[in-house]
């Protein structure tokens, strides 16, 4: 027997319009009635393995010990494998398709221990077809793990290093600039970058420091399709950014995000997940930059004491 678990954290792209997510929860309840199911989200964009993997990685540090069930599986029914991967010396097990969905979260949880392909039909539900692995293979595996079934009983042990890696882009230095990418846009329009505050120390370090931000067609410096260029200040809060201004704040996951105060930075800047962002030193703030419009010198409105 393996370790029993009493929590299943569940993420998918099923949505909530039809019964798919609810049926999986019903299977979990039927097979492991003692286990509590936490719905992380079911609103991952359809087929978006990258988005699902990033959401799971953001969540993994906060989920309770136990089983994580993740289903974003555009290759369902093909040669892609269904897997379960132990983390944290068996305190957690991630169950899902072997398509890169689990890999970033496994890394965030300290790396993989044992891993199996879920090949033992004794722990599957009977299925009329090959396209319902979330219900018929992955959910039963998660439930049986909660019941104390050992990981090795669920299928063939495999080398965890041979599992499909995740695709998480890294920022790139480009001279005095940093080329990064929008990882995620939340419902408020805040644009999370694949960049931590320490990685911009050569450009900005203190609250209030300003950077030149270019988004859009970065290969085209002028003319139709030219990138959008704005000035963004490094701030601690949304409110500190100021009305209409663009800010860079450290988000709840420790990464920098492009934000506006009470408005959507994604809409304002015309960017989405996967778009590139170029951060550069602003240069002399008293010199006008035609790409970002007129930059005025500061004016002191206090009366002269002379």
Coordinates of C-alpha atoms in Angstrom, one line a residue:
X1 CA 0.0 0.0 0.0
X2 CA 1.1 3.6 -0.7
X3 CA 0.4 6.7 1.3
X4 CA -3.3 7.8 1.6
X5 CA -4.3 11.3 0.6
X6 CA -7.3 13.3 1.4
X7 CA -7.1 16.2 -1.0
X8 CA -7.3 16.4 -4.8
X9 CA -6.6 19.8 -6.5
X10 CA -8.2 19.8 -9.9
X11 CA -7.4 22.0 -12.9
X12 CA -8.7 21.6 -16.5
X13 CA -9.8 23.4 -19.7
X14 CA -13.3 21.8 -19.4
X15 CA -15.1 25.0 -18.5
X16 CA -18.4 24.9 -16.6
X17 CA -20.9 25.2 -19.4
X18 CA -21.4 21.4 -19.7
X19 CA -21.1 18.5 -17.3
X20 CA -17.5 17.5 -18.0
X21 CA -15.8 18.9 -14.9
X22 CA -18.8 17.9 -12.7
X23 CA -18.6 14.3 -14.0
X24 CA -14.9 14.0 -13.2
X25 CA -15.7 15.3 -9.7
X26 CA -18.5 12.7 -9.4
X27 CA -16.0 9.9 -10.4
X28 CA -13.6 11.2 -7.7
X29 CA -16.4 11.3 -5.1
X30 CA -17.5 7.8 -6.0
X31 CA -14.1 6.2 -5.9
X32 CA -12.6 8.2 -3.0
X33 CA -15.5 9.6 -1.0
X34 CA -13.1 10.8 1.8
X35 CA -11.1 13.0 -0.5
X36 CA -11.9 16.8 -0.7
X37 CA -11.7 18.3 -4.2
X38 CA -10.3 21.8 -4.6
X39 CA -11.2 23.3 -8.0
X40 CA -8.2 25.4 -9.0
X41 CA -9.8 26.5 -12.3
X42 CA -11.6 24.9 -15.3
X43 CA -11.3 28.0 -17.4
X44 CA -7.9 27.4 -19.0
X45 CA -8.4 28.2 -22.7
X46 CA -9.3 25.1 -24.7
X47 CA -6.2 23.1 -25.7
X48 CA -3.8 25.6 -24.1
X49 CA -1.2 23.3 -22.6
X50 CA 1.2 26.2 -22.1
X51 CA -1.4 28.3 -20.2
X52 CA -2.5 25.3 -18.1
X53 CA 1.1 24.5 -17.2
X54 CA 1.8 28.1 -16.1
X55 CA -1.4 28.2 -14.1
X56 CA -0.5 25.0 -12.4
X57 CA 3.0 26.2 -11.7
X58 CA 1.6 29.4 -10.1
X59 CA -0.7 27.4 -7.9
X60 CA 1.5 24.5 -6.8
X61 CA 3.1 26.2 -3.9
X62 CA -0.3 26.8 -2.3
X63 CA -2.2 23.5 -2.9
X64 CA -2.6 21.2 0.0
X65 CA -0.5 18.0 0.2
X66 CA -2.1 15.3 -1.8
X67 CA -3.0 14.6 -5.4
X68 CA -3.1 17.2 -8.2
X69 CA -5.3 16.3 -11.2
X70 CA -4.6 18.4 -14.3
X71 CA -6.4 17.9 -17.6
X72 CA -5.5 20.0 -20.6
X73 CA -5.2 17.3 -23.2
X74 CA -5.5 18.1 -26.9
X75 CA -3.7 14.9 -27.8
X76 CA -6.1 12.7 -25.9
X77 CA -6.5 9.2 -27.6
X78 CA -3.1 9.5 -29.4
X79 CA 0.2 8.0 -28.5
X80 CA 0.7 10.7 -25.8
X81 CA 0.9 9.0 -22.3
X82 CA -1.2 9.4 -19.2
X83 CA 1.2 9.8 -16.2
X84 CA 1.5 10.2 -12.5
X85 CA 4.6 11.8 -10.9
X86 CA 5.5 11.9 -7.2
X87 CA 6.9 15.0 -5.7
X88 CA 8.1 16.1 -2.3
X89 CA 9.1 12.5 -1.2
X90 CA 5.6 11.2 -2.0
X91 CA 3.7 14.0 -0.1
X92 CA 2.2 14.9 -3.5
X93 CA 1.4 13.2 -6.8
X94 CA 0.6 15.0 -10.0
X95 CA -1.6 13.2 -12.5
X96 CA -2.2 14.3 -16.1
X97 CA -1.2 13.9 -19.7
X98 CA 2.5 13.7 -20.6
X99 CA 2.4 16.8 -22.8
X100 CA 4.4 19.3 -20.7
X101 CA 1.4 20.3 -18.6
X102 CA 2.8 19.0 -15.4
X103 CA 6.5 19.7 -15.9
X104 CA 6.8 23.3 -14.6
X105 CA 4.8 22.4 -11.5
X106 CA 6.9 19.3 -10.8
X107 CA 10.0 21.5 -11.0
X108 CA 8.5 24.1 -8.7
X109 CA 7.7 21.3 -6.2
X110 CA 11.3 20.3 -6.1
X111 CA 11.5 17.8 -8.9
X112 CA 10.2 14.4 -9.7
X113 CA 10.5 11.2 -7.7
X114 CA 8.9 8.1 -9.1
X115 CA 6.9 8.4 -12.3
X116 CA 4.5 5.9 -13.9
X117 CA 2.6 5.6 -17.1
X118 CA -1.0 4.8 -16.2
X119 CA -1.2 1.6 -18.2
X120 CA -2.9 -0.8 -15.7
X121 CA -6.5 -1.1 -16.9
X122 CA -7.6 -2.5 -13.5
X123 CA -7.5 1.1 -12.3
X124 CA -9.4 2.6 -15.3
X125 CA -13.1 3.0 -15.9
X126 CA -14.7 1.2 -18.9
X127 CA -14.8 3.6 -21.8
X128 CA -16.8 3.6 -25.0
X129 CA -14.0 5.5 -26.8
X130 CA -10.5 6.9 -26.5
X131 CA -11.3 10.6 -26.0
X132 CA -12.4 10.7 -22.3
X133 CA -9.1 9.9 -20.5
X134 CA -9.7 12.7 -18.0
X135 CA -12.8 10.9 -16.8
X136 CA -11.8 7.3 -17.4
X137 CA -8.1 7.1 -16.7
X138 CA -6.7 10.2 -15.0
X139 CA -9.6 10.7 -12.5
X140 CA -9.7 7.1 -11.4
X141 CA -5.9 7.1 -10.9
X142 CA -6.2 10.2 -8.7
X143 CA -8.9 8.6 -6.6
X144 CA -7.0 5.3 -6.2
X145 CA -3.9 7.2 -5.1
X146 CA -6.0 8.9 -2.4
X147 CA -7.2 5.4 -1.3
X148 CA -3.6 4.3 -0.7
X149 CA -2.9 2.4 -3.9
X150 CA 0.9 2.5 -4.5
X151 CA 2.0 4.5 -7.5
X152 CA 3.8 1.5 -9.0
X153 CA 0.5 -0.5 -9.1
X154 CA -1.0 2.0 -11.5
X155 CA 1.3 1.2 -14.4
X156 CA 4.8 1.0 -15.6
X157 CA 7.6 2.9 -13.9
X158 CA 9.4 5.3 -16.2
X159 CA 12.4 7.6 -16.1
X160 CA 11.1 11.0 -14.9
X161 CA 13.8 12.7 -17.0
X162 CA 12.2 11.2 -20.1
X163 CA 8.9 13.0 -19.6
X164 CA 7.9 15.8 -21.9
X165 CA 9.3 19.1 -20.6
X166 CA 7.3 22.2 -20.2
X167 CA 7.8 25.2 -22.5
X168 CA 8.5 28.2 -20.3
X169 CA 10.3 31.0 -22.1
X170 CA 13.3 32.8 -20.6
X171 CA 14.1 36.5 -20.9
X172 CA 17.0 37.5 -23.0
X173 CA 19.5 40.3 -22.6
X174 CA 19.8 42.4 -25.8
X175 CA 22.6 44.9 -25.2
X176 CA 21.3 47.4 -22.6
X177 CA 17.7 46.0 -23.1
X178 CA 15.8 43.0 -21.9
X179 CA 13.5 41.0 -24.2
X180 CA 10.8 39.2 -22.3
X181 CA 7.4 37.7 -22.9
X182 CA 3.9 38.0 -21.5
X183 CA 3.2 34.8 -19.7
X184 CA -0.3 35.5 -18.6
X185 CA -3.0 38.1 -18.6
X186 CA -5.3 38.0 -15.6
X187 CA -9.0 39.0 -15.6
X188 CA -8.0 42.6 -14.7
X189 CA -5.7 42.9 -17.7
X190 CA -2.5 42.8 -15.8
X191 CA 0.2 41.3 -17.9
X192 CA 2.6 39.0 -16.1
X193 CA 6.1 38.9 -17.6
X194 CA 8.7 36.1 -17.4
X195 CA 10.9 38.4 -15.5
X196 CA 11.7 38.9 -11.8
X197 CA 12.6 42.2 -10.2
X198 CA 16.2 41.1 -9.7
X199 CA 16.6 40.6 -13.5
X200 CA 16.0 44.3 -14.2
X201 CA 18.5 45.6 -11.6
X202 CA 20.7 47.0 -14.5
X203 CA 17.7 49.0 -15.7
X204 CA 15.8 49.9 -12.6
X205 CA 16.1 49.1 -8.9
X206 CA 14.1 51.7 -6.9
X207 CA 10.4 52.5 -6.7
X208 CA 9.7 55.3 -9.2
X209 CA 12.5 54.3 -11.6
X210 CA 11.2 54.5 -15.2
X211 CA 11.8 52.3 -18.2
X212 CA 11.0 52.5 -21.9
X213 CA 8.5 49.7 -22.8
X214 CA 8.0 48.5 -26.4
X215 CA 5.3 46.0 -27.3
X216 CA 3.9 44.8 -30.5
X217 CA 5.9 44.3 -33.7
X218 CA 9.3 44.7 -32.3
X219 CA 11.0 43.9 -35.6
X220 CA 9.5 47.0 -37.1
X221 CA 10.8 50.3 -35.7
X222 CA 8.7 52.7 -37.8
X223 CA 5.8 52.9 -40.1
X224 CA 2.7 50.8 -40.2
X225 CA 2.7 48.1 -37.6
X226 CA 5.4 49.9 -35.5
X227 CA 5.5 48.8 -31.9
X228 CA 3.7 50.6 -29.2
X229 CA 6.1 52.5 -26.9
X230 CA 5.3 53.8 -23.5
X231 CA 7.2 54.8 -20.3
X232 CA 6.5 52.6 -17.3
X233 CA 7.5 53.3 -13.7
X234 CA 8.5 50.7 -11.1
X235 CA 5.9 50.8 -8.4
X236 CA 4.8 48.8 -5.3
X237 CA 1.0 49.1 -5.8
X238 CA -1.5 49.7 -8.6
X239 CA -2.7 52.9 -7.0
X240 CA 0.8 54.3 -7.1
X241 CA 1.0 54.0 -10.9
X242 CA -1.3 57.0 -11.4
X243 CA -4.2 57.7 -13.7
X244 CA -3.5 56.7 -17.3
X245 CA 0.2 55.8 -16.6
X246 CA 1.8 52.4 -17.1
X247 CA 3.5 50.6 -14.2
X248 CA 5.6 47.6 -13.4
X249 CA 4.7 46.0 -10.2
X250 CA 5.8 42.7 -8.5
X251 CA 2.8 40.4 -8.7
X252 CA 1.7 37.8 -6.1
X253 CA 3.9 35.2 -7.8
X254 CA 7.1 37.3 -7.5
X255 CA 7.2 38.3 -11.2
X256 CA 6.9 41.7 -12.8
X257 CA 3.7 42.6 -14.4
X258 CA 2.7 45.5 -16.7
X259 CA -0.3 47.2 -15.1
X260 CA -2.6 50.2 -15.2
X261 CA -4.5 51.4 -12.2
X262 CA -8.1 50.1 -12.5
X263 CA -7.8 49.6 -16.2
X264 CA -6.6 46.8 -18.5
X265 CA -3.0 47.1 -19.5
X266 CA -3.6 44.3 -22.0
X267 CA -6.3 46.4 -23.7
X268 CA -4.4 49.7 -23.5
X269 CA -1.2 48.3 -24.9
X270 CA -2.8 45.8 -27.3
X271 CA -0.9 42.7 -26.0
X272 CA -1.8 39.2 -25.0
X273 CA -0.1 36.1 -23.6
X274 CA 2.9 35.1 -25.7
X275 CA 3.6 38.6 -27.0
X276 CA 7.1 40.0 -26.6
X277 CA 8.0 43.0 -24.5
X278 CA 11.2 45.0 -24.7
X279 CA 12.4 46.9 -21.6
X280 CA 15.1 49.6 -22.1
X281 CA 16.7 52.4 -20.1
X282 CA 14.7 55.5 -20.6
X283 CA 17.7 57.7 -21.1
X284 CA 17.6 61.5 -20.4
X285 CA 14.0 62.2 -19.2
X286 CA 14.4 65.8 -20.4
X287 CA 14.9 64.8 -24.0
X288 CA 11.8 64.2 -26.1
X289 CA 11.5 60.8 -27.7
X290 CA 9.3 60.9 -30.8
X291 CA 8.2 57.3 -30.2
X292 CA 6.6 58.1 -26.9
X293 CA 5.5 61.7 -27.5
X294 CA 6.6 64.8 -25.9
X295 CA 8.4 64.6 -22.5
X296 CA 8.3 67.8 -20.6
X297 CA 10.8 69.2 -18.2
X298 CA 9.5 69.4 -14.6
X299 CA 7.9 72.8 -13.7
X300 CA 7.9 74.3 -10.2
X301 CA 4.7 76.2 -9.7
X302 CA 5.7 77.7 -6.3
X303 CA 6.2 81.4 -6.2
X304 CA 9.8 82.6 -6.4
X305 CA 11.3 83.9 -3.1
X306 CA 13.7 86.2 -4.9

